[in-house]
Short mmCIF file of C-alpha atoms and ligand atoms in Angstrom, two decimals:
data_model
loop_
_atom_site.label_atom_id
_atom_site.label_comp_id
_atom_site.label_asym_id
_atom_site.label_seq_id
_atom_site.Cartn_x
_atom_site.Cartn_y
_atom_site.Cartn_z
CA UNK A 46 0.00 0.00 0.00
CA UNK A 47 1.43 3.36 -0.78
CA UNK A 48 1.75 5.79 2.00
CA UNK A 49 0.70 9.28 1.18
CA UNK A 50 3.88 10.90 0.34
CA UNK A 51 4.89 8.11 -2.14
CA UNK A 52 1.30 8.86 -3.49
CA UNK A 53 2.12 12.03 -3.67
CA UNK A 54 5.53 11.45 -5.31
CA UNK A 55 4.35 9.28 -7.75
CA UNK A 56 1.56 11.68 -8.81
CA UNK A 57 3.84 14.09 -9.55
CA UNK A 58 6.45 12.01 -11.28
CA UNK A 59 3.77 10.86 -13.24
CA UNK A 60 1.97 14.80 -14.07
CA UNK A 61 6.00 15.44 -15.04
CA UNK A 62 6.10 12.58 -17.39
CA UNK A 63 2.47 13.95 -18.55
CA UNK A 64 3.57 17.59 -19.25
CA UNK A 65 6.91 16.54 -20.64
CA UNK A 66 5.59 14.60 -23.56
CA UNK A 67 2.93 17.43 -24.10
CA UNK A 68 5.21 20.26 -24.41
CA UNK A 69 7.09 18.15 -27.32
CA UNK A 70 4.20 17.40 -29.07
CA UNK A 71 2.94 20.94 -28.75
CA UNK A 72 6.14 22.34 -30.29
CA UNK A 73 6.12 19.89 -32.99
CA UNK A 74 2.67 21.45 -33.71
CA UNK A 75 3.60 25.10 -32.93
CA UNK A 76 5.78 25.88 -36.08
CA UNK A 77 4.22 28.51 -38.07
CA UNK A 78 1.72 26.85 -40.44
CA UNK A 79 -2.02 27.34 -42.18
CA UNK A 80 -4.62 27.07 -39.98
CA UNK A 81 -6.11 25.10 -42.56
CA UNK A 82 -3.73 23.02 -44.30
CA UNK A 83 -6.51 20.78 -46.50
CA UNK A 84 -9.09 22.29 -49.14
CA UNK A 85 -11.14 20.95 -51.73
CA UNK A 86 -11.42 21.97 -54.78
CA UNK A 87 -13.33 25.44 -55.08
CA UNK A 88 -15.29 26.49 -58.58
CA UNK A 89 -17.59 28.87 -57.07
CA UNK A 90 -17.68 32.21 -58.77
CA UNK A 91 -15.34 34.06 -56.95
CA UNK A 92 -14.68 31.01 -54.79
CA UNK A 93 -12.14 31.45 -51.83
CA UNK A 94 -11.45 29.57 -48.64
CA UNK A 95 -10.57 31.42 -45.75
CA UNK A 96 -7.31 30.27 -43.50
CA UNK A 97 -4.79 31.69 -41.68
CA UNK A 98 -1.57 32.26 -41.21
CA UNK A 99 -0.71 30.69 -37.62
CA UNK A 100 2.62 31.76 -35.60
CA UNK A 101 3.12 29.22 -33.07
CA UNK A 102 6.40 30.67 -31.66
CA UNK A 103 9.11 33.51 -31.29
CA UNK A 104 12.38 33.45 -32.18
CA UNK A 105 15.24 31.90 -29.67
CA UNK A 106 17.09 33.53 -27.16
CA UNK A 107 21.05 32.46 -27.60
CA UNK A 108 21.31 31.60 -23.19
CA UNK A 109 18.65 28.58 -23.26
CA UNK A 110 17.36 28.54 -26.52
CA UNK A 111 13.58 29.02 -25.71
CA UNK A 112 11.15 31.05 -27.48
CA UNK A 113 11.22 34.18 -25.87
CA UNK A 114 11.97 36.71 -28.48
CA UNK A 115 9.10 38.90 -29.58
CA UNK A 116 7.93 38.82 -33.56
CA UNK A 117 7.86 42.32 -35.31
CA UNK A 118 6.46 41.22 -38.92
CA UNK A 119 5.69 38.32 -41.15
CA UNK A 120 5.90 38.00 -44.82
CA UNK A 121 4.20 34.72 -46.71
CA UNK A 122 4.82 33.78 -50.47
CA UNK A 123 2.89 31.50 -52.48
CA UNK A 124 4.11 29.72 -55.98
CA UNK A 125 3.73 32.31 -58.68
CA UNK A 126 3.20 28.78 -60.83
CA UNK A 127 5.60 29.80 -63.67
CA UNK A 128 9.14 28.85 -62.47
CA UNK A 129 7.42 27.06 -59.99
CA UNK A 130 9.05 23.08 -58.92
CA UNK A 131 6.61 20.96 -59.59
CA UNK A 132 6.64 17.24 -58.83
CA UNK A 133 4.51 14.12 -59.32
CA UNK A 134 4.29 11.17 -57.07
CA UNK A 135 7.82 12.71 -56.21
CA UNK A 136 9.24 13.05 -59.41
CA UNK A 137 10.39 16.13 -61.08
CA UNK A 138 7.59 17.40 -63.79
CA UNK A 139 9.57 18.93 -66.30
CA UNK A 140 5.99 20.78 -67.88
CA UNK A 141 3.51 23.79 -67.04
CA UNK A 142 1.36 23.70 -63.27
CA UNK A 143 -1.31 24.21 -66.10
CA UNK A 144 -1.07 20.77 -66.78
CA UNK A 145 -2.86 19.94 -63.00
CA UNK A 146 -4.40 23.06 -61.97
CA UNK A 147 -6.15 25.35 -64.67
CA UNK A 148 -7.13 28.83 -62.97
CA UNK A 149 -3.38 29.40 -60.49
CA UNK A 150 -2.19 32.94 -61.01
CA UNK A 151 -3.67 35.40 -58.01
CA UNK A 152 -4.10 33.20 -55.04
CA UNK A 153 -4.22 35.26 -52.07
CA UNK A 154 -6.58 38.01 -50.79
CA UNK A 155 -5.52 39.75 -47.24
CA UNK A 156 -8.17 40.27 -45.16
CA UNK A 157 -7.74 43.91 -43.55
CA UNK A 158 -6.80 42.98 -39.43
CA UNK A 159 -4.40 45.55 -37.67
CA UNK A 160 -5.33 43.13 -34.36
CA UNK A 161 -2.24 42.41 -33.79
CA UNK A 162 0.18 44.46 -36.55
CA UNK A 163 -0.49 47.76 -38.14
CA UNK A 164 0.37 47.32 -41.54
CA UNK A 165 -0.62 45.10 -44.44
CA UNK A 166 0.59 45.06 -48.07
CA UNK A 167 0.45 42.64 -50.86
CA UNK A 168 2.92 41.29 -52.58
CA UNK A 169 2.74 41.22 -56.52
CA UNK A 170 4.38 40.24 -59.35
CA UNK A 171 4.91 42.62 -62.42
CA UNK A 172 1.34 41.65 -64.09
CA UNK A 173 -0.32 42.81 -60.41
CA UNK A 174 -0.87 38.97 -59.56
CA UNK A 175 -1.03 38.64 -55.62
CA UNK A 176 1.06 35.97 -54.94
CA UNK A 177 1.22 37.14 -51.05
CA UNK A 178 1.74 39.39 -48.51
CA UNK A 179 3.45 40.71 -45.64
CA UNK A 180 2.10 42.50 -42.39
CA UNK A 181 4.17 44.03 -39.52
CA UNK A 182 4.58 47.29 -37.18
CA UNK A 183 2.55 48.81 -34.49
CA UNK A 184 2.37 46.27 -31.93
CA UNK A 185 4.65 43.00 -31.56
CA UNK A 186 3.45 39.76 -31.54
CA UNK A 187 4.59 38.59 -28.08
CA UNK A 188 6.62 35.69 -27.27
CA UNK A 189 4.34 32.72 -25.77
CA UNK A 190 1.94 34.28 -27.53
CA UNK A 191 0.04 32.86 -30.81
CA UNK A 192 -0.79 35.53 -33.79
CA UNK A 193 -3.44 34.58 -36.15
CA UNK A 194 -3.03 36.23 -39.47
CA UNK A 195 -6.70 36.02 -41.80
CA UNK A 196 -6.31 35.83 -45.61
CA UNK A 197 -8.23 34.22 -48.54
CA UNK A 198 -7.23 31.30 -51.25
CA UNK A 199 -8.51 32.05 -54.36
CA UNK A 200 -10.41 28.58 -55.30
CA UNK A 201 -8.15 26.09 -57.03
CA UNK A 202 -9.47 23.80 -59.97
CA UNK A 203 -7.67 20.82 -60.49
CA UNK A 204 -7.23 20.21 -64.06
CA UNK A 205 -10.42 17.54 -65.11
CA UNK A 206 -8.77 15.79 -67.44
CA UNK A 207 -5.37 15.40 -65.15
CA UNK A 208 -4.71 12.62 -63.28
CA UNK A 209 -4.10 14.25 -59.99
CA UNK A 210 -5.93 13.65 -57.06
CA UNK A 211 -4.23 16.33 -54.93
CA UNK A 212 -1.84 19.62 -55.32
CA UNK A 213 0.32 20.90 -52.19
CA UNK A 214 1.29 24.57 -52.51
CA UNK A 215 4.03 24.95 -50.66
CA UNK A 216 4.39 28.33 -48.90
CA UNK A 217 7.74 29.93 -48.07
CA UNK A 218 6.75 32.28 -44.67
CA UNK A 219 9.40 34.53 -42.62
CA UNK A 220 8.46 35.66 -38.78
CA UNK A 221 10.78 38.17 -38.20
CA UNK A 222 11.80 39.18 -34.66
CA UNK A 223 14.72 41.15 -35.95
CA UNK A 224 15.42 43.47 -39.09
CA UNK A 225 19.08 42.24 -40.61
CA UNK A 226 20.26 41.14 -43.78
CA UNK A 227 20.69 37.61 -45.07
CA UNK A 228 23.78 37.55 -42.82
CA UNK A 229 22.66 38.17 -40.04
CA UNK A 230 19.89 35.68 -40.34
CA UNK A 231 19.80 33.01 -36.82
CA UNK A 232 17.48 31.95 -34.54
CA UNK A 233 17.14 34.95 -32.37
CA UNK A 234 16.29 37.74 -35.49
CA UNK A 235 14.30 35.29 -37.85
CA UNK A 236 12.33 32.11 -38.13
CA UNK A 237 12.22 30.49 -41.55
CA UNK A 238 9.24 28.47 -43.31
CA UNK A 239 10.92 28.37 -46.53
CA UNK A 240 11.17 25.47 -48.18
CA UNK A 241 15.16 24.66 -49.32
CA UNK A 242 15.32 25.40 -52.62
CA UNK A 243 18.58 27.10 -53.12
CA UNK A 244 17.08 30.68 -52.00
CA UNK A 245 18.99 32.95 -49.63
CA UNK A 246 16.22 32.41 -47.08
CA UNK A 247 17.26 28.35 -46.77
CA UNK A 248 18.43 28.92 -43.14
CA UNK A 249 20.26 25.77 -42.99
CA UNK A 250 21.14 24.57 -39.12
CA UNK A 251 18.00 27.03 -38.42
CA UNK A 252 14.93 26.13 -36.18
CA UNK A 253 12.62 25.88 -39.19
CA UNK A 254 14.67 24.18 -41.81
CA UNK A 255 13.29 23.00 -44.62
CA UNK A 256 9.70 23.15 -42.74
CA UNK A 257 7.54 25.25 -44.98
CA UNK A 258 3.52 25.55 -44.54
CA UNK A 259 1.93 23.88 -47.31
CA UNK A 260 -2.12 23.96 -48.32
CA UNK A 261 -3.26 20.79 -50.37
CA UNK A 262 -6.00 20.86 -52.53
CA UNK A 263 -8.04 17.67 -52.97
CA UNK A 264 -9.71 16.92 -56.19
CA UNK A 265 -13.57 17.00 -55.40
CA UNK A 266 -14.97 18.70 -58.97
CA UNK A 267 -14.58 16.22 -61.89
CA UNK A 268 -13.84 12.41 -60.97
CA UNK A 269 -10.01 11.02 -62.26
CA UNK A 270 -10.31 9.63 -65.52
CA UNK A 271 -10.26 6.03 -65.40
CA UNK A 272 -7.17 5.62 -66.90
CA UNK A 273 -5.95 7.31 -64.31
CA UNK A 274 -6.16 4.15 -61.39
CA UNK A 275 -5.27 5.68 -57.99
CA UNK A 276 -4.03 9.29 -59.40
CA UNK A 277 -1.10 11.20 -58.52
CA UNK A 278 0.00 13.65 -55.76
CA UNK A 279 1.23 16.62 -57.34
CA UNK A 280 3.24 19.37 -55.01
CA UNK A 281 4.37 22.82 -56.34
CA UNK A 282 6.89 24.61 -54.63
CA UNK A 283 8.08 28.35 -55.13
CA UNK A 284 11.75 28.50 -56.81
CA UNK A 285 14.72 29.96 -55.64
CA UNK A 286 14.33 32.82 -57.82
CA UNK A 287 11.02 33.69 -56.94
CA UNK A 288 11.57 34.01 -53.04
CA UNK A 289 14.98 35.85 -53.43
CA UNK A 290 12.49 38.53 -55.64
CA UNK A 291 9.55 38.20 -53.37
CA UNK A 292 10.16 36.93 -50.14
CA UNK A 293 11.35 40.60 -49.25
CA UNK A 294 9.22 43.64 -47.33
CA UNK A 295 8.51 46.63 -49.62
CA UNK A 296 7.35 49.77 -47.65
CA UNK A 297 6.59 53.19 -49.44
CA UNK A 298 8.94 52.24 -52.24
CA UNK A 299 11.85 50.75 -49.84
CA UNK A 300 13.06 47.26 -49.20
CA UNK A 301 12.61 47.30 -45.38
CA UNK A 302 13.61 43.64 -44.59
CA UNK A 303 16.10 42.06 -45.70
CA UNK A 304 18.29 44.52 -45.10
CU1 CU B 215 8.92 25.61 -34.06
#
């Protein structure tokens, strides 16, 4: 029979064990990511899903390592789906994204929020396509703190006579907690959702390597051809030349961050 104080002790050895596996799983979970990281199919005039952009964490503090350092601004970059890396089951796809998906081109809409930062601005390419955006200033998101960041996916439509029963866009995302320059780029100034494609915002040996966000589309319009048997996966990634041109913060004319 256990007397109380080994009751006792063995409670709490056991509520240690309990909280230690919880705080691992939660910061496996607490990366930034989509709130919503599966959508069908949307061919609604005008269709869009709404999501979010979800920062689970700060940046680190170089004595223990924890996330304790504030975030200033985020910036999030879709695919523009023209230079795009495209693969099929895994396999490089040397042709167009039109092949699987026949409306990509403007995915994002920002929904106006200045909850948590002041300022939001889209980020185009040169025919005005919103391929993302960026929001920062005013107030900081604080560390142990989560900031929910509201936007709209354009609805995707999987090409019908494709043989893909999914497409992943794979979204590069920067929380900054500190304004440098490539260089200067560490745990403790910048977290980085990027997937490694040869960009300068890799951040190899960083917290978030090679981690990106992703939103997958399911095909739920026109069935897979028959010829088709199980389908494919398809995932689209943005290339190294987009995200060094528009993984960046433009304010009044200025590149702000990197810098
Ligand atoms: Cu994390």
């Amino acid at each position: 029979m256990f007397k109380t104080t080994e009751k006792f002790k063995y409670r709490t050895l056991m509520l240690m064990a309990a909280l230690g596996l919880s705080a691992t799983w939660q910061s496996a979970l607490a990366h930034t990511r989509l709130k919503t990281p599966v959508i069908q199919e949307n061919a609604a005039m005008h269709g869009s899903n709404y999501n979010d952009v979800v920062i689970g964490h700060g940046c680190q503090n170089t004595t223990d390592g924890a996330s304790t350092i504030d975030t200033i601004g985020t910036v999030v970059v879709f695919p523009d789906g023209k230079d795009s890396i495209i693969t099929v089951n895994g396999a490089a796809h040397t042709g167009a994204l039109s092949d699987f998906v026949t409306n990509w081109g403007n995915p994002v809409t920002i929904i106006q929020d200045s909850s948590i930062f002041s300022h939001q601005e889209y980020i185009i390419d040169s025919l005005g396509n919103k391929l993302g955006f960026w929001t920062g200033g005013g107030k900081v998101l604080k560390a142990g703190y989560r900031g929910v960041f509201p936007f709209t996916t354009a609805g995707v439509v999987i090409e019908p006579t494709s043989c893909a029963k999914s497409v992943t866009f794979v979204v590069a995302i920067a929380d900054i907690c500190e304004i440098t320059g490539p260089s200067g780029f560490s745990n403790a100034t910048v977290q980085l959702w990027t997937p490694a494609v040869g960009s300068i915002y890799d951040g190899e040996g960083l917290h978030g390597y090679d981690s990106p966000a992703t939103i997958k589309v399911t095909r739920s319009i026109a069935p897979l051809p028959s010829s088709c048997g199980d389908g494919v996966d398809v995932i689209v990634k943005p290339s190294a030349n987009q995200l060094n041109r528009d993984l960046r913060i433009n304010f009044d004319g200025k590149q702000i961050w990197p810098q």
